[in-house]
Amino acid sequence: MMGKGPNIPADMVFLDLEDAVAPKEKEASRARIVSAIRGNDWGDKVLCVRVNDWSTKWTAYDIMEVVGGAGERLDEIMLPKVENAAQIVATDLLLRQVEIASGLPVGHIGIEAQIETARGLINVEEICAASPRVETIIFGPADFAASMEMPVLTGGVQIPEYPGDHFHYVFNKILMAGRANGLQVIDGPFLHVRDNDGLRDYAMRARTLGFDGKWALHPDQVTVLNDVFSPTQEQFDKAWQILDAYKAATENDGMGAVMFGNEMIDEASRKMALKFISRGERAGRTRSAQA
Ligand code: GLV
Ligand code: MG
């Protein structure tokens, strides 16, 4: 993945020191990651490294070697299995020292926090608020299923025997904590990497609740996820029409609510429309000529 990383059309890429790396390779992988960061053109992708969690012997050394060696191009550290605010504060303090020692601006490195244990979910609100460095909160379904002792062997996929979505509460709890703190909220991996229809269906659940995106483990998954998490042209055009109709009603006619086709629209409709427009613009959409 390190070789393909620079070229895939994802918004963000992370290089892993955690569960994709065998324990005996952990230390040697740090230098490989630093040279991959320095030796490739990552374009305008957000570039992140996932370090090992604070229950291991590696976290501080991962951060010192990788952040200390990578230079300004590294944007973020991903911290897995975050259980409480203290672990974020410890990361923040260590990052500050490493930034000073390596000549980076203080605050340069952001934190992406993964919620993947029962304790982490209980404490997700304090985790999201623990440092201004926290930019993103991520759900880790595989580790979370293990932490909860769910009788599943594949993480992050639908369980047909369960009447509903077994992660519905988890999704909403993480989403609310993230939104209340102005963070980006991301769903984790879908491990059936050849089942793109299943991925589309499952990703749509997170998108419908309000998540900003989802991990891809394979370039084919990126295509599906970019589609699911971007407004359609129809939604984008409709959002613009709502804005126009609302503007005309409030500014010209002095009305707070107005009919738009068969719907009543008001200030809340304007806010919803703005979200579609900013997401659509980030995905490169422009308004259709006839809309
Ligand atoms: C991701 O890290 C997961 O555990 O699902
Ligand atoms: Mg995990």
Short mmCIF file of C-alpha atoms and ligand atoms in Angstrom, two decimals:
data_model
loop_
_atom_site.label_atom_id
_atom_site.label_comp_id
_atom_site.label_asym_id
_atom_site.label_seq_id
_atom_site.Cartn_x
_atom_site.Cartn_y
_atom_site.Cartn_z
CA MET A 1 0.00 0.00 0.00
CA MET A 2 2.96 2.32 0.68
CA GLY A 3 3.82 2.16 -3.06
CA LYS A 4 0.26 2.82 -4.27
CA GLY A 5 -0.52 5.41 -1.60
CA PRO A 6 0.69 8.54 -3.42
CA ASN A 7 -1.44 7.81 -6.52
CA ILE A 8 -4.82 6.69 -5.23
CA PRO A 9 -7.60 9.33 -5.41
CA ALA A 10 -8.21 9.46 -1.65
CA ASP A 11 -8.38 12.65 0.44
CA MET A 12 -6.16 11.20 3.12
CA VAL A 13 -3.59 8.42 3.37
CA PHE A 14 -2.17 6.82 6.47
CA LEU A 15 0.92 4.67 6.80
CA ASP A 16 0.66 2.03 9.49
CA LEU A 17 2.92 1.11 12.36
CA GLU A 18 0.13 -0.62 14.27
CA ASP A 19 -1.85 -3.77 13.43
CA ALA A 20 -0.62 -4.19 9.84
CA VAL A 21 2.97 -4.48 11.11
CA ALA A 22 4.29 -7.60 12.87
CA PRO A 23 5.79 -6.96 16.33
CA LYS A 24 9.30 -7.87 15.25
CA GLU A 25 9.11 -5.38 12.36
CA LYS A 26 7.80 -2.43 14.40
CA GLU A 27 11.12 -0.68 15.06
CA ALA A 28 12.53 -1.14 11.54
CA SER A 29 9.27 0.09 9.98
CA ARG A 30 9.66 3.55 11.43
CA ALA A 31 12.62 4.41 9.16
CA ARG A 32 10.83 2.92 6.13
CA ILE A 33 7.84 5.16 6.83
CA VAL A 34 10.00 8.26 7.22
CA SER A 35 11.70 7.56 3.90
CA ALA A 36 8.33 6.90 2.19
CA ILE A 37 7.04 10.26 3.45
CA ARG A 38 10.16 12.09 2.33
CA GLY A 39 10.71 10.21 -0.91
CA ASN A 40 7.25 10.46 -2.54
CA ASP A 41 5.09 13.23 -3.91
CA TRP A 42 1.90 12.93 -1.83
CA GLY A 43 0.20 15.80 -3.66
CA ASP A 44 -2.41 17.55 -1.55
CA LYS A 45 -3.43 14.44 0.38
CA VAL A 46 -3.62 14.67 4.14
CA LEU A 47 -0.72 12.46 5.24
CA CYS A 48 -0.90 10.55 8.49
CA VAL A 49 0.99 7.79 10.33
CA ARG A 50 -0.78 5.38 12.67
CA VAL A 51 1.43 4.77 15.69
CA ASN A 52 0.98 2.02 18.27
CA ASP A 53 -1.39 2.55 21.19
CA TRP A 54 -0.35 3.62 24.69
CA SER A 55 -0.68 0.10 26.17
CA THR A 56 2.38 -1.00 24.13
CA LYS A 57 6.07 -0.16 24.55
CA TRP A 58 6.24 1.64 21.19
CA THR A 59 4.03 4.76 21.16
CA ALA A 60 6.48 7.43 22.36
CA TYR A 61 9.35 6.02 20.26
CA ASP A 62 7.09 5.80 17.18
CA ILE A 63 6.19 9.46 17.57
CA MET A 64 9.75 10.61 18.26
CA GLU A 65 11.28 8.78 15.32
CA VAL A 66 8.53 9.36 12.78
CA VAL A 67 7.53 12.94 13.59
CA GLY A 68 11.15 13.82 14.30
CA GLY A 69 12.27 12.44 10.93
CA ALA A 70 9.39 13.10 8.54
CA GLY A 71 9.57 16.90 8.29
CA GLU A 72 6.70 19.28 7.51
CA ARG A 73 4.97 17.01 5.00
CA LEU A 74 3.53 14.81 7.75
CA ASP A 75 0.18 16.28 8.79
CA GLU A 76 -1.16 13.97 11.46
CA ILE A 77 -0.60 11.10 13.85
CA MET A 78 -3.34 8.50 14.21
CA LEU A 79 -3.65 7.13 17.72
CA PRO A 80 -5.40 3.76 17.90
CA LYS A 81 -7.42 2.27 20.81
CA VAL A 82 -7.74 5.59 22.61
CA GLU A 83 -9.35 4.93 25.97
CA ASN A 84 -9.37 8.29 27.76
CA ALA A 85 -8.50 11.98 27.51
CA ALA A 86 -5.18 11.47 29.34
CA GLN A 87 -3.82 9.47 26.39
CA ILE A 88 -4.60 12.38 24.07
CA VAL A 89 -3.01 14.86 26.47
CA ALA A 90 0.13 12.67 26.70
CA THR A 91 0.32 12.56 22.89
CA ASP A 92 -0.18 16.30 22.66
CA LEU A 93 2.62 17.03 25.16
CA LEU A 94 5.03 14.65 23.47
CA LEU A 95 4.23 16.09 20.04
CA ARG A 96 4.98 19.58 21.33
CA GLN A 97 8.47 18.56 22.45
CA VAL A 98 9.20 16.65 19.25
CA GLU A 99 8.00 19.59 17.15
CA ILE A 100 10.27 22.01 19.03
CA ALA A 101 13.25 19.65 18.86
CA SER A 102 12.84 19.07 15.14
CA GLY A 103 12.10 22.67 14.13
CA LEU A 104 8.42 22.18 13.28
CA PRO A 105 5.85 24.81 14.22
CA VAL A 106 4.21 23.89 17.54
CA GLY A 107 0.76 22.51 16.80
CA HIS A 108 1.73 21.40 13.28
CA ILE A 109 0.81 17.73 13.83
CA GLY A 110 -2.89 16.95 14.26
CA ILE A 111 -4.31 13.88 15.98
CA GLU A 112 -6.78 11.35 14.60
CA ALA A 113 -8.20 9.29 17.47
CA GLN A 114 -9.59 5.79 16.92
CA ILE A 115 -12.43 4.61 19.15
CA GLU A 116 -12.24 0.83 19.19
CA THR A 117 -12.79 -0.36 22.75
CA ALA A 118 -15.69 -0.31 25.19
CA ARG A 119 -13.74 2.09 27.44
CA GLY A 120 -12.96 4.38 24.52
CA LEU A 121 -16.62 4.57 23.56
CA ILE A 122 -17.65 5.37 27.15
CA ASN A 123 -15.09 8.21 27.20
CA VAL A 124 -15.51 9.43 23.61
CA GLU A 125 -16.81 12.85 24.64
CA GLU A 126 -13.78 13.70 26.80
CA ILE A 127 -11.46 12.23 24.15
CA CYS A 128 -12.90 14.52 21.45
CA ALA A 129 -12.47 17.57 23.70
CA ALA A 130 -9.01 16.71 25.09
CA SER A 131 -6.79 18.78 22.78
CA PRO A 132 -7.10 21.28 19.93
CA ARG A 133 -4.87 18.90 17.96
CA VAL A 134 -7.70 16.37 17.69
CA GLU A 135 -9.08 16.82 14.17
CA THR A 136 -10.79 13.52 13.50
CA ILE A 137 -12.53 10.76 15.42
CA ILE A 138 -12.60 7.32 13.80
CA PHE A 139 -14.58 4.19 14.59
CA GLY A 140 -12.54 0.95 14.55
CA PRO A 141 -15.14 -1.80 14.06
CA ALA A 142 -12.80 -4.82 14.10
CA ASP A 143 -11.11 -4.06 17.40
CA PHE A 144 -14.41 -2.82 18.80
CA ALA A 145 -16.13 -6.12 17.98
CA ALA A 146 -13.29 -7.92 19.78
CA SER A 147 -13.51 -5.57 22.77
CA MET A 148 -17.27 -6.16 23.05
CA GLU A 149 -16.86 -9.93 22.57
CA MET A 150 -19.26 -9.91 19.62
CA PRO A 151 -19.49 -13.39 18.08
CA VAL A 152 -18.11 -12.28 14.69
CA LEU A 153 -14.93 -13.15 12.83
CA THR A 154 -15.01 -10.32 10.27
CA GLY A 155 -14.99 -6.72 11.42
CA GLY A 156 -17.02 -3.89 9.94
CA VAL A 157 -19.55 -5.86 7.91
CA GLN A 158 -23.29 -6.27 8.31
CA ILE A 159 -24.45 -9.17 10.53
CA PRO A 160 -27.54 -10.61 8.76
CA GLU A 161 -28.76 -12.44 11.90
CA TYR A 162 -29.12 -9.13 13.77
CA PRO A 163 -32.43 -7.36 13.07
CA GLY A 164 -31.04 -3.87 12.48
CA ASP A 165 -27.57 -2.40 12.52
CA HIS A 166 -25.53 -3.80 15.41
CA PHE A 167 -23.38 -0.63 15.42
CA HIS A 168 -26.19 1.93 15.24
CA TYR A 169 -25.72 3.17 18.81
CA VAL A 170 -21.95 3.23 18.42
CA PHE A 171 -22.12 5.23 15.19
CA ASN A 172 -24.44 7.80 16.72
CA LYS A 173 -22.50 8.17 19.95
CA ILE A 174 -19.22 8.77 18.12
CA LEU A 175 -20.87 11.07 15.60
CA MET A 176 -22.47 13.23 18.28
CA ALA A 177 -19.25 13.54 20.30
CA GLY A 178 -17.34 14.44 17.14
CA ARG A 179 -19.86 16.98 15.89
CA ALA A 180 -20.23 18.62 19.32
CA ASN A 181 -16.48 19.31 19.17
CA GLY A 182 -16.31 20.34 15.52
CA LEU A 183 -14.38 17.23 14.43
CA GLN A 184 -14.39 15.20 11.26
CA VAL A 185 -16.06 11.82 11.87
CA ILE A 186 -14.90 8.75 9.94
CA ASP A 187 -15.97 5.11 9.84
CA GLY A 188 -13.26 2.42 9.78
CA PRO A 189 -12.58 -0.52 7.47
CA PHE A 190 -14.89 -2.89 5.59
CA LEU A 191 -12.91 -6.09 5.49
CA HIS A 192 -14.68 -7.92 2.63
CA VAL A 193 -12.37 -6.19 0.16
CA ARG A 194 -13.85 -7.86 -2.93
CA ASP A 195 -17.50 -7.11 -2.08
CA ASN A 196 -17.96 -3.58 -3.39
CA ASP A 197 -21.79 -3.80 -3.38
CA GLY A 198 -21.66 -4.78 0.28
CA LEU A 199 -19.28 -1.90 0.92
CA ARG A 200 -21.61 0.56 -0.82
CA ASP A 201 -24.58 -0.62 1.22
CA TYR A 202 -22.69 -0.52 4.51
CA ALA A 203 -21.00 2.83 3.83
CA MET A 204 -24.38 4.36 2.99
CA ARG A 205 -25.50 3.68 6.58
CA ALA A 206 -22.67 5.76 8.01
CA ARG A 207 -23.17 8.44 5.34
CA THR A 208 -26.90 8.63 6.06
CA LEU A 209 -26.27 9.25 9.75
CA GLY A 210 -23.85 12.07 8.90
CA PHE A 211 -20.34 10.56 8.82
CA ASP A 212 -17.80 12.39 6.66
CA GLY A 213 -16.04 9.36 5.20
CA LYS A 214 -14.79 5.83 5.60
CA TRP A 215 -11.49 3.99 5.32
CA ALA A 216 -10.52 2.23 2.14
CA LEU A 217 -8.25 -0.82 2.27
CA HIS A 218 -7.96 -1.20 -1.50
CA PRO A 219 -7.96 1.29 -4.41
CA ASP A 220 -11.31 -0.15 -5.66
CA GLN A 221 -12.89 0.75 -2.34
CA VAL A 222 -11.78 4.37 -2.81
CA THR A 223 -13.93 4.69 -5.95
CA VAL A 224 -17.03 3.38 -4.16
CA LEU A 225 -16.47 5.56 -1.10
CA ASN A 226 -15.85 8.76 -3.05
CA ASP A 227 -19.19 8.13 -4.72
CA VAL A 228 -21.10 7.35 -1.50
CA PHE A 229 -19.72 10.30 0.46
CA SER A 230 -20.16 12.96 -2.27
CA PRO A 231 -23.55 14.55 -3.02
CA THR A 232 -25.05 13.50 -6.35
CA GLN A 233 -25.35 16.15 -9.08
CA GLU A 234 -29.11 16.17 -8.45
CA GLN A 235 -28.64 16.82 -4.72
CA PHE A 236 -26.03 19.49 -5.43
CA ASP A 237 -28.29 21.30 -7.91
CA LYS A 238 -31.31 21.05 -5.61
CA ALA A 239 -29.27 22.52 -2.74
CA TRP A 240 -28.45 25.55 -4.93
CA GLN A 241 -32.11 25.93 -5.92
CA ILE A 242 -33.14 25.88 -2.26
CA LEU A 243 -30.59 28.57 -1.46
CA ASP A 244 -31.83 30.73 -4.34
CA ALA A 245 -35.50 30.30 -3.40
CA TYR A 246 -34.82 31.01 0.27
CA LYS A 247 -32.72 34.08 -0.54
CA ALA A 248 -35.42 35.48 -2.80
CA ALA A 249 -38.09 34.88 -0.13
CA THR A 250 -36.16 36.41 2.77
CA GLU A 251 -34.44 39.27 0.96
CA ASN A 252 -37.07 40.36 -1.58
CA ASP A 253 -40.37 39.32 0.02
CA GLY A 254 -39.37 39.54 3.70
CA MET A 255 -40.64 36.00 4.41
CA GLY A 256 -38.95 33.48 6.76
CA ALA A 257 -40.54 30.37 5.25
CA VAL A 258 -41.56 29.72 1.68
CA MET A 259 -42.83 26.89 -0.52
CA PHE A 260 -40.25 25.15 -2.72
CA GLY A 261 -42.26 22.81 -4.96
CA ASN A 262 -44.25 20.76 -2.46
CA GLU A 263 -41.92 21.42 0.47
CA MET A 264 -41.79 24.24 2.94
CA ILE A 265 -38.28 25.60 3.35
CA ASP A 266 -36.88 27.86 6.05
CA GLU A 267 -33.57 28.77 7.73
CA ALA A 268 -32.88 25.12 8.65
CA SER A 269 -33.29 24.17 4.97
CA ARG A 270 -30.68 26.79 4.09
CA LYS A 271 -28.24 25.24 6.59
CA MET A 272 -28.83 21.74 5.19
CA ALA A 273 -28.35 23.02 1.64
CA LEU A 274 -25.06 24.72 2.55
CA LYS A 275 -23.66 21.39 3.78
CA PHE A 276 -24.44 19.74 0.44
CA ILE A 277 -22.89 22.61 -1.45
CA SER A 278 -19.64 22.63 0.50
CA ARG A 279 -19.32 18.82 0.25
CA GLY A 280 -20.16 18.90 -3.46
CA GLU A 281 -17.64 21.65 -4.15
CA ARG A 282 -14.95 19.70 -2.31
CA ALA A 283 -15.79 16.76 -4.58
CA GLY A 284 -15.34 19.02 -7.62
CA ARG A 285 -19.03 19.51 -8.52
CA THR A 286 -20.27 22.60 -10.28
CA ARG A 287 -23.86 23.64 -10.72
CA SER A 288 -25.56 22.30 -13.86
CA ALA A 289 -26.37 24.96 -16.47
CA GLN A 290 -30.12 24.25 -16.38
CA ALA A 291 -30.41 24.10 -12.57
C1 GLV B 1 -9.47 -0.62 12.76
O1 GLV B 1 -8.42 -0.32 13.24
C2 GLV B 1 -10.36 -1.58 13.34
O2 GLV B 1 -9.95 -2.17 14.36
O3 GLV B 1 -11.45 -1.77 12.81
MG MG B 2 -8.04 -1.39 15.08
#
